[in-house]
Coordinates of C-alpha atoms and ligand atoms in Angstrom, one line a residue:
M22 CA 19.5 -7.4 -29.5
I23 CA 19.7 -6.7 -25.8
G24 CA 16.3 -7.5 -24.1
S25 CA 14.4 -4.5 -22.9
D26 CA 12.1 -6.5 -20.6
Y27 CA 12.2 -6.6 -16.8
R28 CA 10.9 -8.7 -14.1
R29 CA 7.7 -7.2 -12.6
F30 CA 7.6 -6.2 -9.0
V31 CA 5.4 -5.2 -6.1
V32 CA 5.4 -1.5 -5.0
V33 CA 4.5 -1.2 -1.3
I34 CA 3.2 2.2 -0.1
S35 CA 2.9 2.7 3.7
G36 CA 2.4 5.7 5.8
P37 CA 0.1 6.9 8.5
S38 CA -3.6 7.0 7.5
G39 CA -4.5 10.6 6.9
A40 CA -1.1 11.3 5.4
G41 CA -2.9 11.8 2.1
K42 CA -1.9 8.3 1.1
S43 CA -5.1 7.4 -0.7
S44 CA -5.3 10.5 -2.9
F45 CA -1.7 9.9 -3.7
V46 CA -2.3 6.2 -4.6
K47 CA -5.2 7.3 -6.9
A48 CA -2.9 9.9 -8.6
L49 CA -0.3 7.2 -9.2
L50 CA -2.8 4.8 -10.7
R51 CA -4.1 7.6 -13.0
R52 CA -0.6 8.1 -14.3
Y53 CA 0.1 4.4 -14.8
P54 CA -3.3 3.0 -15.8
V55 CA -1.9 0.0 -17.5
D56 CA 1.4 -1.0 -15.9
L57 CA 0.5 -0.5 -12.3
V58 CA -2.5 -2.3 -10.8
Y59 CA -3.9 -1.7 -7.3
S60 CA -4.2 -4.8 -5.1
V61 CA -7.6 -4.7 -3.4
S62 CA -7.2 -5.8 0.2
A63 CA -9.7 -7.6 2.4
T64 CA -10.8 -6.0 5.7
T65 CA -13.3 -6.4 8.6
R66 CA -13.6 -2.6 8.9
P67 CA -17.1 -1.3 8.1
R68 CA -17.5 0.2 4.6
R69 CA -17.4 4.0 4.4
A70 CA -20.2 5.7 2.5
H71 CA -18.1 6.4 -0.6
E72 CA -16.4 3.0 -0.8
V73 CA -17.2 0.3 -3.3
E74 CA -17.0 -3.4 -2.5
G75 CA -14.3 -5.2 -4.6
S76 CA -12.8 -1.9 -5.7
D77 CA -11.7 -0.2 -2.5
Y78 CA -11.8 -3.3 -0.3
F79 CA -13.4 -6.7 0.0
F80 CA -15.4 -6.2 3.1
L81 CA -15.6 -9.4 5.2
D82 CA -16.9 -10.3 8.6
R83 CA -14.4 -11.7 11.1
D84 CA -15.5 -15.4 10.6
E85 CA -15.0 -15.1 6.9
F86 CA -11.7 -13.3 7.3
H87 CA -10.4 -16.1 9.6
R88 CA -11.6 -18.8 7.3
R89 CA -9.6 -17.3 4.5
V90 CA -6.5 -17.0 6.7
E91 CA -6.9 -20.7 7.5
A92 CA -7.3 -21.4 3.8
G93 CA -3.9 -19.7 3.1
E94 CA -5.5 -17.0 0.9
F95 CA -3.4 -14.1 2.2
V96 CA 0.1 -13.0 1.4
E97 CA 0.0 -11.2 4.7
H98 CA -2.6 -10.0 7.2
A99 CA -2.5 -7.7 10.2
E100 CA -4.6 -6.0 12.8
V101 CA -4.6 -2.2 12.2
H102 CA -6.5 0.2 14.4
G103 CA -8.5 -2.7 15.8
E104 CA -9.6 -4.2 12.5
L105 CA -8.2 -6.9 10.3
Y106 CA -6.7 -6.2 6.9
G107 CA -5.0 -8.5 4.5
T108 CA -3.4 -8.7 1.0
L109 CA -4.9 -11.5 -1.1
K110 CA -2.6 -13.8 -3.0
S111 CA -5.2 -13.9 -5.8
Q112 CA -4.7 -10.2 -6.3
T113 CA -0.9 -10.0 -6.3
E114 CA -0.2 -13.2 -8.3
R115 CA -2.8 -12.4 -11.0
V116 CA -1.2 -9.0 -11.6
L117 CA 2.4 -10.2 -11.6
R118 CA 1.6 -13.1 -13.9
S119 CA -0.1 -10.7 -16.3
G120 CA 3.2 -8.8 -16.7
R121 CA 2.3 -5.8 -14.7
N122 CA 3.5 -4.3 -11.4
V123 CA 1.2 -4.4 -8.4
L124 CA 0.6 -1.6 -5.9
L125 CA 0.0 -2.4 -2.3
D126 CA -1.3 0.3 0.2
I127 CA -0.6 -1.5 3.5
D128 CA 0.6 -0.7 7.0
V129 CA 4.1 -1.2 8.3
Q130 CA 3.4 -4.7 9.7
G131 CA 2.2 -5.8 6.3
G132 CA 5.3 -4.1 4.7
R133 CA 7.6 -6.2 6.8
S134 CA 5.8 -9.4 5.9
V135 CA 5.7 -8.6 2.2
R136 CA 9.5 -7.8 2.3
T137 CA 10.1 -11.5 3.3
I138 CA 7.8 -12.8 0.5
Y139 CA 8.8 -10.3 -2.3
P140 CA 12.3 -9.3 -1.3
D141 CA 12.8 -7.6 -4.7
G142 CA 9.8 -5.3 -4.1
V143 CA 10.0 -1.5 -3.8
F144 CA 9.1 -0.1 -0.4
I145 CA 8.1 3.5 -0.2
F146 CA 7.0 5.3 3.0
V147 CA 4.8 8.4 2.7
L148 CA 5.5 10.9 5.5
P149 CA 3.1 13.7 6.5
P150 CA 4.9 17.1 6.7
S151 CA 4.3 16.9 10.5
I152 CA 2.1 15.3 13.2
A153 CA 0.2 18.5 13.6
D154 CA -0.6 18.5 9.8
L155 CA -1.7 14.8 10.1
E156 CA -4.0 15.6 13.0
E157 CA -5.5 18.4 10.9
R158 CA -6.1 16.1 7.9
L159 CA -7.7 13.5 10.1
R160 CA -10.1 16.0 11.6
A161 CA -10.9 17.6 8.2
R162 CA -11.7 14.1 6.8
G163 CA -14.5 13.9 9.4
T164 CA -14.8 10.1 9.2
D165 CA -13.3 9.2 12.6
S166 CA -14.4 9.7 16.2
E167 CA -12.2 11.6 18.6
E168 CA -11.0 8.3 20.2
R169 CA -10.2 6.9 16.8
I170 CA -8.3 10.0 15.8
R171 CA -6.2 9.7 19.0
L172 CA -5.5 6.0 18.2
R173 CA -4.5 6.8 14.6
L174 CA -2.1 9.6 15.8
E175 CA -0.5 7.3 18.3
N176 CA 0.0 4.6 15.6
A177 CA 1.3 7.3 13.3
R178 CA 4.1 8.2 15.7
R179 CA 5.1 4.6 16.0
E180 CA 4.9 4.0 12.2
I181 CA 7.1 7.0 11.4
E182 CA 9.8 5.4 13.5
I183 CA 9.6 2.4 11.2
A184 CA 10.0 4.5 8.0
R185 CA 13.7 3.9 8.3
E186 CA 13.2 0.3 7.2
Y187 CA 11.8 1.4 3.9
D188 CA 13.8 1.9 0.7
Y189 CA 12.4 5.4 0.0
T190 CA 10.7 8.1 2.1
V191 CA 8.6 10.7 0.3
V192 CA 7.1 13.7 2.2
N193 CA 3.6 14.5 1.1
D194 CA 3.5 18.2 1.5
D195 CA 2.4 18.7 -2.1
L196 CA 0.5 16.0 -3.9
E197 CA 1.8 16.8 -7.4
D198 CA 5.4 16.9 -6.2
A199 CA 5.1 13.7 -4.1
T200 CA 3.5 11.9 -7.0
R201 CA 6.2 12.9 -9.4
K202 CA 8.8 11.6 -6.9
V203 CA 7.2 8.3 -6.6
L204 CA 6.8 8.0 -10.4
S205 CA 10.5 8.7 -10.7
I206 CA 11.3 6.0 -8.2
I207 CA 9.2 3.4 -10.0
E208 CA 10.7 4.4 -13.4
A209 CA 14.2 4.0 -12.0
E210 CA 13.3 0.6 -10.4
T211 CA 12.1 -0.7 -13.8
C212 CA 15.7 0.0 -15.0
R213 CA 17.4 -1.8 -12.2
A214 CA 20.0 -4.2 -13.7
S215 CA 19.0 -7.1 -11.5
R216 CA 15.5 -7.0 -12.9
R217 CA 16.6 -7.2 -16.6
I218 CA 15.4 -10.3 -18.5
D219 CA 17.8 -11.3 -21.2
S220 CA 16.0 -11.9 -24.4
G221 CA 18.5 -14.6 -25.2
R222 CA 19.2 -13.0 -28.6
S223 CA 22.4 -11.3 -29.6
Ligands
5GP15 P1 -8.2 2.5 6.1 O1 -9.1 1.8 7.1 O2 -8.0 4.0 6.5 O3 -8.6 2.3 4.7 O4 -6.7 1.8 6.3 C1 -6.1 1.8 7.5 C2 -4.7 1.2 7.3 O5 -4.7 -0.1 6.9 C3 -3.9 2.0 6.3 O6 -2.6 2.3 6.8 C4 -3.8 1.0 5.2 O7 -2.5 1.1 4.5 C5 -3.8 -0.3 6.0 N1 -4.1 -1.5 5.1 C6 -5.0 -1.5 4.1 N2 -5.1 -2.7 3.5 C7 -4.1 -3.5 4.2 C8 -3.7 -4.8 4.0 O8 -4.1 -5.6 3.1 N3 -2.7 -5.2 4.9 C9 -2.2 -4.4 5.8 N4 -1.2 -5.0 6.6 N5 -2.6 -3.2 6.0 C10 -3.5 -2.7 5.2

């Protein structure tokens, strides 16, 4: 019999904050509750009211974050909008070892680093329909100051340039439609010939 198993992989989702990325990530995880597991990052950013420690992020102070960098606990880490963020090895390795795919919602610097560590990963960039739309979403969210919104928009313009380095770009003008596209990408990637594990039986 030809083996039907495949090597598990990391799925990296990047895109400007406010591009609707987090609702999108939630929708994906709802559709794939077993096979796709969210990698919870560490950050020095203050916790937002609705966020849960250990589920949205591990919230660390700068000293603790640096201590963990020194201890080699991160796959990658980067400064984003003036705060530190990092992907923990303990998160990604645990999921891959358990035979599931791991979903990373990280910025473009993180995406570049992860590409060198997991070259067989799937890199998806979520684009907002337009910068004007992005600005509107950031303001509607109401969690950022005017200065922070400006910083995020500036970063967004830079990030969108880097979208070309990704394997796929998905425009998030409609959540349902964008989610369906990403699901199709992941499905197709599980069928990639190079990921096939031969069962060794004939
Ligand atoms: P937020 O503060 O809005 O949750 O996230 C801000 C940005 O940091 C988002 O673009 C998000 O993808 C990115 N981010 C979250 N976790 C990580 C991480 O572990 N590493 C990197 N490089 N970026 C991250």
